mmCIF file of N, CA and C in Angstrom:
data_model
loop_
_atom_site.group_PDB
_atom_site.id
_atom_site.type_symbol
_atom_site.label_atom_id
_atom_site.label_comp_id
_atom_site.label_asym_id
_atom_site.label_seq_id
_atom_site.Cartn_x
_atom_site.Cartn_y
_atom_site.Cartn_z
ATOM 1 N N VAL A 117 -2.800 11.632 -18.931
ATOM 2 C CA VAL A 117 -2.799 11.223 -20.325
ATOM 3 C C VAL A 117 -4.226 11.361 -20.857
ATOM 4 N N ARG A 118 -4.340 11.996 -21.987
ATOM 5 C CA ARG A 118 -5.652 12.114 -22.618
ATOM 6 C C ARG A 118 -5.936 10.825 -23.381
ATOM 7 N N PRO A 119 -7.034 10.163 -23.063
ATOM 8 C CA PRO A 119 -7.374 8.944 -23.808
ATOM 9 C C PRO A 119 -7.677 9.263 -25.273
ATOM 10 N N TYR A 120 -7.605 8.243 -26.099
ATOM 11 C CA TYR A 120 -7.910 8.389 -27.514
ATOM 12 C C TYR A 120 -9.279 9.047 -27.669
ATOM 13 N N ARG A 121 -9.327 10.119 -28.415
ATOM 14 C CA ARG A 121 -10.536 10.924 -28.651
ATOM 15 C C ARG A 121 -11.127 11.500 -27.358
ATOM 16 N N ASN A 122 -10.384 11.411 -26.259
ATOM 17 C CA ASN A 122 -10.812 11.887 -24.948
ATOM 18 C C ASN A 122 -12.157 11.293 -24.530
ATOM 19 N N LEU A 123 -12.337 10.015 -24.873
ATOM 20 C CA LEU A 123 -13.573 9.299 -24.526
ATOM 21 C C LEU A 123 -13.360 8.455 -23.278
ATOM 22 N N TYR A 124 -14.368 8.405 -22.436
ATOM 23 C CA TYR A 124 -14.312 7.631 -21.200
ATOM 24 C C TYR A 124 -15.510 6.703 -21.099
ATOM 25 N N ASN A 125 -15.269 5.528 -20.570
ATOM 26 C CA ASN A 125 -16.332 4.607 -20.212
ATOM 27 C C ASN A 125 -16.889 5.076 -18.871
ATOM 28 N N CYS A 126 -18.197 5.137 -18.728
ATOM 29 C CA CYS A 126 -18.789 5.665 -17.494
ATOM 30 C C CYS A 126 -18.375 4.843 -16.268
ATOM 31 N N MET A 127 -18.132 3.556 -16.445
ATOM 32 C CA MET A 127 -17.690 2.721 -15.321
ATOM 33 C C MET A 127 -16.308 3.161 -14.840
ATOM 34 N N ASN A 128 -15.430 3.510 -15.777
ATOM 35 C CA ASN A 128 -14.101 3.979 -15.393
ATOM 36 C C ASN A 128 -14.183 5.309 -14.649
ATOM 37 N N VAL A 129 -15.075 6.188 -15.069
ATOM 38 C CA VAL A 129 -15.247 7.466 -14.384
ATOM 39 C C VAL A 129 -15.703 7.216 -12.944
ATOM 40 N N LYS A 130 -16.578 6.247 -12.749
ATOM 41 C CA LYS A 130 -17.025 5.904 -11.396
ATOM 42 C C LYS A 130 -15.857 5.413 -10.529
ATOM 43 N N ILE A 131 -14.923 4.698 -11.138
ATOM 44 C CA ILE A 131 -13.806 4.133 -10.388
ATOM 45 C C ILE A 131 -12.783 5.200 -10.016
ATOM 46 N N HIS A 132 -12.327 5.987 -10.993
ATOM 47 C CA HIS A 132 -11.232 6.917 -10.713
ATOM 48 C C HIS A 132 -11.638 8.387 -10.664
ATOM 49 N N GLY A 133 -12.840 8.702 -11.072
ATOM 50 C CA GLY A 133 -13.317 10.078 -10.971
ATOM 51 C C GLY A 133 -12.753 11.046 -11.991
ATOM 52 N N ILE A 134 -11.984 10.546 -12.944
ATOM 53 C CA ILE A 134 -11.414 11.423 -13.970
ATOM 54 C C ILE A 134 -12.404 11.524 -15.119
ATOM 55 N N ARG A 135 -12.655 12.751 -15.562
ATOM 56 C CA ARG A 135 -13.651 13.023 -16.604
ATOM 57 C C ARG A 135 -12.987 13.676 -17.820
ATOM 58 N N PRO A 136 -13.670 13.689 -18.962
ATOM 59 C CA PRO A 136 -13.088 14.289 -20.171
ATOM 60 C C PRO A 136 -12.582 15.717 -19.969
ATOM 61 N N GLU A 137 -13.286 16.514 -19.195
ATOM 62 C CA GLU A 137 -12.830 17.893 -18.977
ATOM 63 C C GLU A 137 -11.500 17.945 -18.204
ATOM 64 N N ASP A 138 -11.201 16.890 -17.443
ATOM 65 C CA ASP A 138 -9.939 16.836 -16.701
ATOM 66 C C ASP A 138 -8.740 16.572 -17.612
ATOM 67 N N THR A 139 -8.982 15.956 -18.755
ATOM 68 C CA THR A 139 -7.878 15.578 -19.648
ATOM 69 C C THR A 139 -7.947 16.264 -21.012
ATOM 70 N N ALA A 140 -8.838 17.211 -21.161
ATOM 71 C CA ALA A 140 -9.016 17.880 -22.459
ATOM 72 C C ALA A 140 -7.709 18.466 -22.989
ATOM 73 N N ASN A 141 -6.868 18.987 -22.121
ATOM 74 C CA ASN A 141 -5.619 19.610 -22.555
ATOM 75 C C ASN A 141 -4.389 18.781 -22.182
ATOM 76 N N ALA A 142 -4.594 17.563 -21.761
ATOM 77 C CA ALA A 142 -3.481 16.685 -21.375
ATOM 78 C C ALA A 142 -2.810 16.117 -22.627
ATOM 79 N N PRO A 143 -1.538 15.721 -22.507
ATOM 80 C CA PRO A 143 -0.863 15.102 -23.659
ATOM 81 C C PRO A 143 -1.477 13.737 -23.971
ATOM 82 N N ASP A 144 -1.380 13.319 -25.235
ATOM 83 C CA ASP A 144 -1.905 12.008 -25.605
ATOM 84 C C ASP A 144 -0.854 10.915 -25.340
ATOM 85 N N PHE A 145 -1.247 9.669 -25.522
ATOM 86 C CA PHE A 145 -0.386 8.539 -25.181
ATOM 87 C C PHE A 145 0.972 8.576 -25.885
ATOM 88 N N PRO A 146 1.043 8.786 -27.199
ATOM 89 C CA PRO A 146 2.367 8.786 -27.840
ATOM 90 C C PRO A 146 3.326 9.814 -27.245
ATOM 91 N N GLU A 147 2.811 10.975 -26.875
ATOM 92 C CA GLU A 147 3.664 12.008 -26.284
ATOM 93 C C GLU A 147 4.179 11.576 -24.908
ATOM 94 N N VAL A 148 3.310 11.025 -24.101
ATOM 95 C CA VAL A 148 3.706 10.563 -22.769
ATOM 96 C C VAL A 148 4.644 9.372 -22.890
ATOM 97 N N TRP A 149 4.342 8.463 -23.806
ATOM 98 C CA TRP A 149 5.193 7.281 -23.999
ATOM 99 C C TRP A 149 6.619 7.684 -24.379
ATOM 100 N N ALA A 150 6.740 8.659 -25.252
ATOM 101 C CA ALA A 150 8.064 9.120 -25.681
ATOM 102 C C ALA A 150 8.884 9.635 -24.493
ATOM 103 N N GLU A 151 8.207 10.233 -23.524
ATOM 104 C CA GLU A 151 8.894 10.735 -22.334
ATOM 105 C C GLU A 151 9.310 9.610 -21.391
ATOM 106 N N MET A 152 8.569 8.512 -21.357
ATOM 107 C CA MET A 152 8.838 7.488 -20.351
ATOM 108 C C MET A 152 9.473 6.208 -20.859
ATOM 109 N N VAL A 153 9.549 5.976 -22.140
ATOM 110 C CA VAL A 153 10.039 4.699 -22.650
ATOM 111 C C VAL A 153 11.483 4.435 -22.245
ATOM 112 N N ASN A 154 12.331 5.436 -22.265
ATOM 113 C CA ASN A 154 13.725 5.210 -21.868
ATOM 114 C C ASN A 154 13.831 4.832 -20.395
ATOM 115 N N TYR A 155 13.016 5.452 -19.578
ATOM 116 C CA TYR A 155 12.987 5.097 -18.163
ATOM 117 C C TYR A 155 12.555 3.638 -17.988
ATOM 118 N N ILE A 156 11.530 3.230 -18.719
ATOM 119 C CA ILE A 156 11.044 1.849 -18.645
ATOM 120 C C ILE A 156 12.143 0.876 -19.051
ATOM 121 N N LEU A 157 12.848 1.199 -20.115
ATOM 122 C CA LEU A 157 13.904 0.316 -20.597
ATOM 123 C C LEU A 157 15.069 0.209 -19.617
ATOM 124 N N GLU A 158 15.291 1.250 -18.826
ATOM 125 C CA GLU A 158 16.384 1.245 -17.858
ATOM 126 C C GLU A 158 16.012 0.584 -16.532
ATOM 127 N N CYS A 159 14.738 0.440 -16.255
ATOM 128 C CA CYS A 159 14.302 -0.150 -14.978
ATOM 129 C C CYS A 159 14.569 -1.654 -14.978
ATOM 130 N N PRO A 160 15.131 -2.172 -13.874
ATOM 131 C CA PRO A 160 15.335 -3.616 -13.806
ATOM 132 C C PRO A 160 14.009 -4.368 -13.744
ATOM 133 N N VAL A 161 12.984 -3.750 -13.157
ATOM 134 C CA VAL A 161 11.672 -4.384 -13.081
ATOM 135 C C VAL A 161 10.611 -3.296 -12.892
ATOM 136 N N LEU A 162 9.490 -3.488 -13.554
ATOM 137 C CA LEU A 162 8.323 -2.639 -13.335
ATOM 138 C C LEU A 162 7.426 -3.381 -12.356
ATOM 139 N N VAL A 163 6.699 -2.663 -11.545
ATOM 140 C CA VAL A 163 5.824 -3.277 -10.556
ATOM 141 C C VAL A 163 4.412 -2.764 -10.773
ATOM 142 N N ALA A 164 3.452 -3.683 -10.781
ATOM 143 C CA ALA A 164 2.046 -3.308 -10.920
ATOM 144 C C ALA A 164 1.200 -4.274 -10.105
ATOM 145 N N HIS A 165 0.111 -3.770 -9.577
ATOM 146 C CA HIS A 165 -0.841 -4.623 -8.875
ATOM 147 C C HIS A 165 -1.905 -4.989 -9.910
ATOM 148 N N ASN A 166 -2.004 -6.245 -10.220
ATOM 149 C CA ASN A 166 -2.825 -6.758 -11.320
ATOM 150 C C ASN A 166 -2.198 -6.338 -12.651
ATOM 151 N N SER A 167 -0.971 -6.737 -12.840
ATOM 152 C CA SER A 167 -0.205 -6.341 -14.025
ATOM 153 C C SER A 167 -0.848 -6.794 -15.328
ATOM 154 N N VAL A 168 -1.630 -7.852 -15.293
ATOM 155 C CA VAL A 168 -2.305 -8.315 -16.517
ATOM 156 C C VAL A 168 -3.172 -7.189 -17.079
ATOM 157 N N PHE A 169 -3.898 -6.508 -16.211
ATOM 158 C CA PHE A 169 -4.751 -5.396 -16.649
ATOM 159 C C PHE A 169 -3.896 -4.236 -17.160
ATOM 160 N N ASP A 170 -2.940 -3.798 -16.339
ATOM 161 C CA ASP A 170 -2.131 -2.626 -16.712
ATOM 162 C C ASP A 170 -1.343 -2.855 -17.995
ATOM 163 N N MET A 171 -0.701 -4.003 -18.103
ATOM 164 C CA MET A 171 0.105 -4.275 -19.293
ATOM 165 C C MET A 171 -0.788 -4.433 -20.520
ATOM 166 N N GLY A 172 -1.985 -4.962 -20.317
ATOM 167 C CA GLY A 172 -2.937 -5.062 -21.428
ATOM 168 C C GLY A 172 -3.317 -3.686 -21.964
ATOM 169 N N CYS A 173 -3.518 -2.731 -21.058
ATOM 170 C CA CYS A 173 -3.840 -1.358 -21.479
ATOM 171 C C CYS A 173 -2.677 -0.743 -22.244
ATOM 172 N N ILE A 174 -1.474 -0.947 -21.726
ATOM 173 C CA ILE A 174 -0.301 -0.390 -22.411
ATOM 174 C C ILE A 174 -0.114 -1.038 -23.774
ATOM 175 N N ARG A 175 -0.230 -2.368 -23.831
ATOM 176 C CA ARG A 175 -0.092 -3.066 -25.125
ATOM 177 C C ARG A 175 -1.115 -2.565 -26.136
ATOM 178 N N SER A 176 -2.352 -2.410 -25.693
ATOM 179 C CA SER A 176 -3.411 -1.930 -26.596
ATOM 180 C C SER A 176 -3.098 -0.534 -27.124
ATOM 181 N N SER A 177 -2.612 0.321 -26.249
ATOM 182 C CA SER A 177 -2.278 1.688 -26.673
ATOM 183 C C SER A 177 -1.113 1.686 -27.643
ATOM 184 N N LEU A 178 -0.099 0.882 -27.362
ATOM 185 C CA LEU A 178 1.044 0.794 -28.279
ATOM 186 C C LEU A 178 0.594 0.309 -29.656
ATOM 187 N N THR A 179 -0.244 -0.702 -29.669
ATOM 188 C CA THR A 179 -0.756 -1.242 -30.930
ATOM 189 C C THR A 179 -1.589 -0.196 -31.666
ATOM 190 N N MET A 180 -2.467 0.479 -30.937
ATOM 191 C CA MET A 180 -3.351 1.474 -31.550
ATOM 192 C C MET A 180 -2.557 2.572 -32.253
ATOM 193 N N PHE A 181 -1.434 2.961 -31.656
ATOM 194 C CA PHE A 181 -0.645 4.052 -32.219
ATOM 195 C C PHE A 181 0.547 3.564 -33.038
ATOM 196 N N GLY A 182 0.654 2.256 -33.254
ATOM 197 C CA GLY A 182 1.727 1.705 -34.074
ATOM 198 C C GLY A 182 3.109 1.899 -33.478
ATOM 199 N N ILE A 183 3.195 1.828 -32.163
ATOM 200 C CA ILE A 183 4.470 2.029 -31.473
ATOM 201 C C ILE A 183 5.067 0.661 -31.135
ATOM 202 N N GLU A 184 6.375 0.525 -31.345
ATOM 203 C CA GLU A 184 7.072 -0.735 -31.063
ATOM 204 C C GLU A 184 6.967 -1.090 -29.582
ATOM 205 N N LYS A 185 6.764 -2.361 -29.320
ATOM 206 C CA LYS A 185 6.633 -2.849 -27.946
ATOM 207 C C LYS A 185 8.000 -3.256 -27.399
ATOM 208 N N PRO A 186 8.428 -2.625 -26.308
ATOM 209 C CA PRO A 186 9.725 -2.982 -25.724
ATOM 210 C C PRO A 186 9.613 -4.214 -24.837
ATOM 211 N N GLU A 187 10.742 -4.776 -24.493
ATOM 212 C CA GLU A 187 10.791 -5.862 -23.516
ATOM 213 C C GLU A 187 11.063 -5.254 -22.148
ATOM 214 N N ALA A 188 10.381 -5.732 -21.151
ATOM 215 C CA ALA A 188 10.606 -5.272 -19.785
ATOM 216 C C ALA A 188 10.113 -6.351 -18.828
ATOM 217 N N ARG A 189 10.744 -6.428 -17.672
ATOM 218 C CA ARG A 189 10.281 -7.354 -16.633
ATOM 219 C C ARG A 189 9.219 -6.653 -15.811
ATOM 220 N N VAL A 190 8.146 -7.366 -15.547
ATOM 221 C CA VAL A 190 7.039 -6.820 -14.771
ATOM 222 C C VAL A 190 6.761 -7.754 -13.604
ATOM 223 N N PHE A 191 6.702 -7.187 -12.424
ATOM 224 C CA PHE A 191 6.379 -7.930 -11.209
ATOM 225 C C PHE A 191 4.932 -7.635 -10.856
ATOM 226 N N CYS A 192 4.137 -8.678 -10.623
ATOM 227 C CA CYS A 192 2.731 -8.497 -10.270
ATOM 228 C C CYS A 192 2.563 -8.682 -8.759
ATOM 229 N N SER A 193 2.322 -7.572 -8.064
ATOM 230 C CA SER A 193 2.159 -7.650 -6.615
ATOM 231 C C SER A 193 0.856 -8.354 -6.227
ATOM 232 N N LEU A 194 -0.135 -8.363 -7.095
ATOM 233 C CA LEU A 194 -1.369 -9.104 -6.819
ATOM 234 C C LEU A 194 -1.103 -10.601 -6.857
ATOM 235 N N ARG A 195 -0.438 -11.034 -7.884
ATOM 236 C CA ARG A 195 -0.115 -12.461 -8.019
ATOM 237 C C ARG A 195 0.743 -12.937 -6.836
ATOM 238 N N ALA A 196 1.704 -12.114 -6.446
ATOM 239 C CA ALA A 196 2.554 -12.450 -5.309
ATOM 240 C C ALA A 196 1.747 -12.510 -4.020
ATOM 241 N N ALA A 197 0.835 -11.545 -3.824
ATOM 242 C CA ALA A 197 0.013 -11.532 -2.606
ATOM 243 C C ALA A 197 -0.836 -12.793 -2.510
ATOM 244 N N ARG A 198 -1.376 -13.224 -3.618
ATOM 245 C CA ARG A 198 -2.191 -14.451 -3.606
ATOM 246 C C ARG A 198 -1.370 -15.667 -3.195
ATOM 247 N N HIS A 199 -0.090 -15.647 -3.522
ATOM 248 C CA HIS A 199 0.792 -16.758 -3.160
ATOM 249 C C HIS A 199 1.285 -16.650 -1.714
ATOM 250 N N LEU A 200 1.634 -15.455 -1.312
ATOM 251 C CA LEU A 200 2.270 -15.261 -0.005
ATOM 252 C C LEU A 200 1.308 -15.257 1.178
ATOM 253 N N TYR A 201 0.128 -14.707 0.984
ATOM 254 C CA TYR A 201 -0.764 -14.460 2.112
ATOM 255 C C TYR A 201 -2.063 -15.242 1.959
ATOM 256 N N ASP A 202 -2.726 -15.429 3.069
ATOM 257 C CA ASP A 202 -3.981 -16.171 3.068
ATOM 258 C C ASP A 202 -5.138 -15.235 3.408
ATOM 259 N N PHE A 203 -5.320 -14.213 2.571
ATOM 260 C CA PHE A 203 -6.397 -13.254 2.788
ATOM 261 C C PHE A 203 -7.556 -13.583 1.857
ATOM 262 N N SER A 204 -8.746 -13.232 2.286
ATOM 263 C CA SER A 204 -9.913 -13.449 1.421
ATOM 264 C C SER A 204 -9.970 -12.408 0.310
ATOM 265 N N CYS A 205 -9.236 -11.321 0.480
ATOM 266 C CA CYS A 205 -9.207 -10.237 -0.504
ATOM 267 C C CYS A 205 -7.756 -9.836 -0.722
ATOM 268 N N ASN A 206 -7.388 -9.560 -1.951
ATOM 269 C CA ASN A 206 -6.023 -9.134 -2.263
ATOM 270 C C ASN A 206 -5.997 -7.828 -3.053
ATOM 271 N N LYS A 207 -7.059 -7.044 -2.939
ATOM 272 C CA LYS A 207 -7.087 -5.742 -3.604
ATOM 273 C C LYS A 207 -6.029 -4.846 -2.980
ATOM 274 N N LEU A 208 -5.526 -3.931 -3.767
ATOM 275 C CA LEU A 208 -4.450 -3.053 -3.313
ATOM 276 C C LEU A 208 -4.846 -2.270 -2.066
ATOM 277 N N ASP A 209 -6.029 -1.666 -2.059
ATOM 278 C CA ASP A 209 -6.434 -0.870 -0.897
ATOM 279 C C ASP A 209 -6.593 -1.734 0.352
ATOM 280 N N TYR A 210 -7.086 -2.947 0.189
ATOM 281 C CA TYR A 210 -7.233 -3.863 1.327
ATOM 282 C C TYR A 210 -5.870 -4.241 1.896
ATOM 283 N N LEU A 211 -4.940 -4.626 1.037
ATOM 284 C CA LEU A 211 -3.605 -5.012 1.496
ATOM 285 C C LEU A 211 -2.902 -3.843 2.183
ATOM 286 N N CYS A 212 -3.117 -2.636 1.688
ATOM 287 C CA CYS A 212 -2.519 -1.467 2.336
ATOM 288 C C CYS A 212 -3.068 -1.294 3.747
ATOM 289 N N LYS A 213 -4.362 -1.529 3.926
ATOM 290 C CA LYS A 213 -4.937 -1.437 5.276
ATOM 291 C C LYS A 213 -4.350 -2.514 6.181
ATOM 292 N N VAL A 214 -4.282 -3.739 5.685
ATOM 293 C CA VAL A 214 -3.747 -4.843 6.485
ATOM 294 C C VAL A 214 -2.310 -4.578 6.910
ATOM 295 N N PHE A 215 -1.500 -4.067 6.000
ATOM 296 C CA PHE A 215 -0.080 -3.858 6.278
ATOM 297 C C PHE A 215 0.235 -2.436 6.746
ATOM 298 N N ASP A 216 -0.795 -1.655 7.023
ATOM 299 C CA ASP A 216 -0.625 -0.299 7.528
ATOM 300 C C ASP A 216 0.249 0.551 6.597
ATOM 301 N N ILE A 217 -0.022 0.422 5.292
ATOM 302 C CA ILE A 217 0.662 1.235 4.286
ATOM 303 C C ILE A 217 -0.227 2.457 4.039
ATOM 304 N N PRO A 218 0.269 3.649 4.366
ATOM 305 C CA PRO A 218 -0.560 4.853 4.219
ATOM 306 C C PRO A 218 -0.988 5.072 2.773
ATOM 307 N N GLN A 219 -2.276 5.400 2.613
ATOM 308 C CA GLN A 219 -2.830 5.661 1.280
ATOM 309 C C GLN A 219 -3.348 7.089 1.209
ATOM 310 N N ARG A 220 -3.355 7.627 0.006
ATOM 311 C CA ARG A 220 -3.994 8.925 -0.207
ATOM 312 C C ARG A 220 -5.277 8.663 -0.987
ATOM 313 N N THR A 221 -5.224 8.811 -2.295
ATOM 314 C CA THR A 221 -6.434 8.648 -3.108
ATOM 315 C C THR A 221 -6.323 7.365 -3.916
ATOM 316 N N HIS A 222 -7.148 6.377 -3.543
ATOM 317 C CA HIS A 222 -7.150 5.098 -4.255
ATOM 318 C C HIS A 222 -7.622 5.316 -5.694
ATOM 319 N N HIS A 223 -7.006 4.615 -6.622
ATOM 320 C CA HIS A 223 -7.270 4.686 -8.066
ATOM 321 C C HIS A 223 -6.765 5.974 -8.711
ATOM 322 N N ARG A 224 -5.861 6.666 -8.050
ATOM 323 C CA ARG A 224 -5.130 7.768 -8.685
ATOM 324 C C ARG A 224 -3.746 7.230 -8.970
ATOM 325 N N ALA A 225 -3.285 7.374 -10.183
ATOM 326 C CA ALA A 225 -2.068 6.706 -10.646
ATOM 327 C C ALA A 225 -0.867 6.920 -9.732
ATOM 328 N N GLY A 226 -0.557 8.142 -9.408
ATOM 329 C CA GLY A 226 0.616 8.413 -8.588
ATOM 330 C C GLY A 226 0.505 7.820 -7.194
ATOM 331 N N ASP A 227 -0.662 7.961 -6.595
ATOM 332 C CA ASP A 227 -0.873 7.413 -5.253
ATOM 333 C C ASP A 227 -0.827 5.892 -5.264
ATOM 334 N N ASP A 228 -1.488 5.280 -6.242
ATOM 335 C CA ASP A 228 -1.469 3.813 -6.335
ATOM 336 C C ASP A 228 -0.062 3.295 -6.622
ATOM 337 N N ALA A 229 0.705 4.015 -7.428
ATOM 338 C CA ALA A 229 2.082 3.596 -7.731
ATOM 339 C C ALA A 229 2.925 3.586 -6.463
ATOM 340 N N GLU A 230 2.755 4.606 -5.638
ATOM 341 C CA GLU A 230 3.539 4.667 -4.403
ATOM 342 C C GLU A 230 3.189 3.527 -3.452
ATOM 343 N N VAL A 231 1.897 3.270 -3.237
ATOM 344 C CA VAL A 231 1.534 2.202 -2.297
ATOM 345 C C VAL A 231 1.863 0.829 -2.870
ATOM 346 N N CYS A 232 1.795 0.698 -4.190
ATOM 347 C CA CYS A 232 2.175 -0.566 -4.822
ATOM 348 C C CYS A 232 3.666 -0.826 -4.610
ATOM 349 N N ALA A 233 4.480 0.216 -4.706
ATOM 350 C CA ALA A 233 5.920 0.068 -4.454
ATOM 351 C C ALA A 233 6.166 -0.359 -3.015
ATOM 352 N N ARG A 234 5.434 0.223 -2.086
ATOM 353 C CA ARG A 234 5.589 -0.156 -0.673
ATOM 354 C C ARG A 234 5.151 -1.602 -0.439
ATOM 355 N N LEU A 235 4.060 -2.015 -1.103
ATOM 356 C CA LEU A 235 3.614 -3.402 -1.003
ATOM 357 C C LEU A 235 4.651 -4.343 -1.602
ATOM 358 N N PHE A 236 5.211 -3.982 -2.736
ATOM 359 C CA PHE A 236 6.259 -4.766 -3.388
ATOM 360 C C PHE A 236 7.427 -5.006 -2.428
ATOM 361 N N LEU A 237 7.873 -3.944 -1.756
ATOM 362 C CA LEU A 237 8.975 -4.092 -0.795
ATOM 363 C C LEU A 237 8.576 -5.014 0.362
ATOM 364 N N ARG A 238 7.335 -4.914 0.800
ATOM 365 C CA ARG A 238 6.841 -5.802 1.859
ATOM 366 C C ARG A 238 6.849 -7.263 1.382
ATOM 367 N N GLU A 239 6.400 -7.487 0.158
ATOM 368 C CA GLU A 239 6.369 -8.853 -0.386
ATOM 369 C C GLU A 239 7.776 -9.423 -0.537
ATOM 370 N N ILE A 240 8.704 -8.592 -0.959
ATOM 371 C CA ILE A 240 10.101 -9.055 -1.067
ATOM 372 C C ILE A 240 10.602 -9.473 0.315
ATOM 373 N N ARG A 241 10.336 -8.620 1.304
ATOM 374 C CA ARG A 241 10.760 -8.936 2.670
ATOM 375 C C ARG A 241 10.085 -10.208 3.187
ATOM 376 N N ASP A 242 8.768 -10.308 3.017
ATOM 377 C CA ASP A 242 8.025 -11.457 3.535
ATOM 378 C C ASP A 242 8.385 -12.763 2.841
ATOM 379 N N SER A 243 8.878 -12.678 1.628
ATOM 380 C CA SER A 243 9.259 -13.892 0.891
ATOM 381 C C SER A 243 10.729 -14.237 1.111
ATOM 382 N N GLY A 244 11.414 -13.436 1.878
ATOM 383 C CA GLY A 244 12.848 -13.648 2.056
ATOM 384 C C GLY A 244 13.623 -13.374 0.780
ATOM 385 N N GLY A 245 13.052 -12.550 -0.088
ATOM 386 C CA GLY A 245 13.706 -12.210 -1.348
ATOM 387 C C GLY A 245 13.467 -13.222 -2.451
ATOM 388 N N ALA A 246 12.662 -14.236 -2.173
ATOM 389 C CA ALA A 246 12.461 -15.311 -3.144
ATOM 390 C C ALA A 246 11.489 -14.965 -4.266
ATOM 391 N N MET A 247 10.809 -13.859 -4.186
ATOM 392 C CA MET A 247 9.787 -13.540 -5.191
ATOM 393 C C MET A 247 10.351 -13.531 -6.603
ATOM 394 N N PHE A 248 11.588 -13.062 -6.780
ATOM 395 C CA PHE A 248 12.146 -13.022 -8.122
ATOM 396 C C PHE A 248 12.528 -14.397 -8.633
ATOM 397 N N ASP A 249 12.634 -15.355 -7.759
ATOM 398 C CA ASP A 249 12.958 -16.720 -8.170
ATOM 399 C C ASP A 249 11.693 -17.517 -8.490
ATOM 400 N N MET A 250 10.543 -16.927 -8.291
ATOM 401 C CA MET A 250 9.306 -17.697 -8.348
ATOM 402 C C MET A 250 8.398 -17.375 -9.509
ATOM 403 N N ASN A 251 8.732 -16.814 -10.531
ATOM 404 C CA ASN A 251 7.807 -16.587 -11.641
ATOM 405 C C ASN A 251 6.809 -15.455 -11.429
ATOM 406 N N TYR A 252 7.143 -14.480 -10.620
ATOM 407 C CA TYR A 252 6.244 -13.346 -10.450
ATOM 408 C C TYR A 252 6.648 -12.210 -11.382
ATOM 409 N N CYS A 253 7.728 -12.425 -12.091
ATOM 410 C CA CYS A 253 8.147 -11.474 -13.117
ATOM 411 C C CYS A 253 7.858 -12.109 -14.474
ATOM 412 N N VAL A 254 7.259 -11.350 -15.330
ATOM 413 C CA VAL A 254 6.929 -11.854 -16.657
ATOM 414 C C VAL A 254 7.363 -10.814 -17.683
ATOM 415 N N SER A 255 7.590 -11.228 -18.899
ATOM 416 C CA SER A 255 7.917 -10.259 -19.946
ATOM 417 C C SER A 255 6.692 -9.423 -20.250
ATOM 418 N N MET A 256 6.913 -8.178 -20.463
ATOM 419 C CA MET A 256 5.821 -7.261 -20.771
ATOM 420 C C MET A 256 5.840 -6.977 -22.262
ATOM 421 N N LEU A 257 4.708 -6.693 -22.765
ATOM 422 C CA LEU A 257 4.551 -6.171 -24.108
ATOM 423 C C LEU A 257 5.188 -7.031 -25.123
#
């Protein structure tokens, strides 16, 4: 997705390594949103690690482009990890190492989505399926 005006914060470039030249010809948010909104609406739950951050970015983009905000359930694997486990760190890459969840490139959307899904399944198993009964799902947007 090409960010608005294809501008990047240098701190974000340090984190994910994506630069303006990488997204110069990429579709913008409204185009990508139009492709994925129906999928989002059909999903019983979306999963994100630190969903507060991710949903905040999506909400901001929707507002910026005047796009209606849909309702969706969002499960926060970070919030669940803090409840379920007694680790000093609950970052996605750390939890993947602890649980032997294979990773490719940390902070790349597709790779992080896959390992987050695997962590989500682990949390469901470790909680005996109780995670959905415990307030780890919140309305999005």
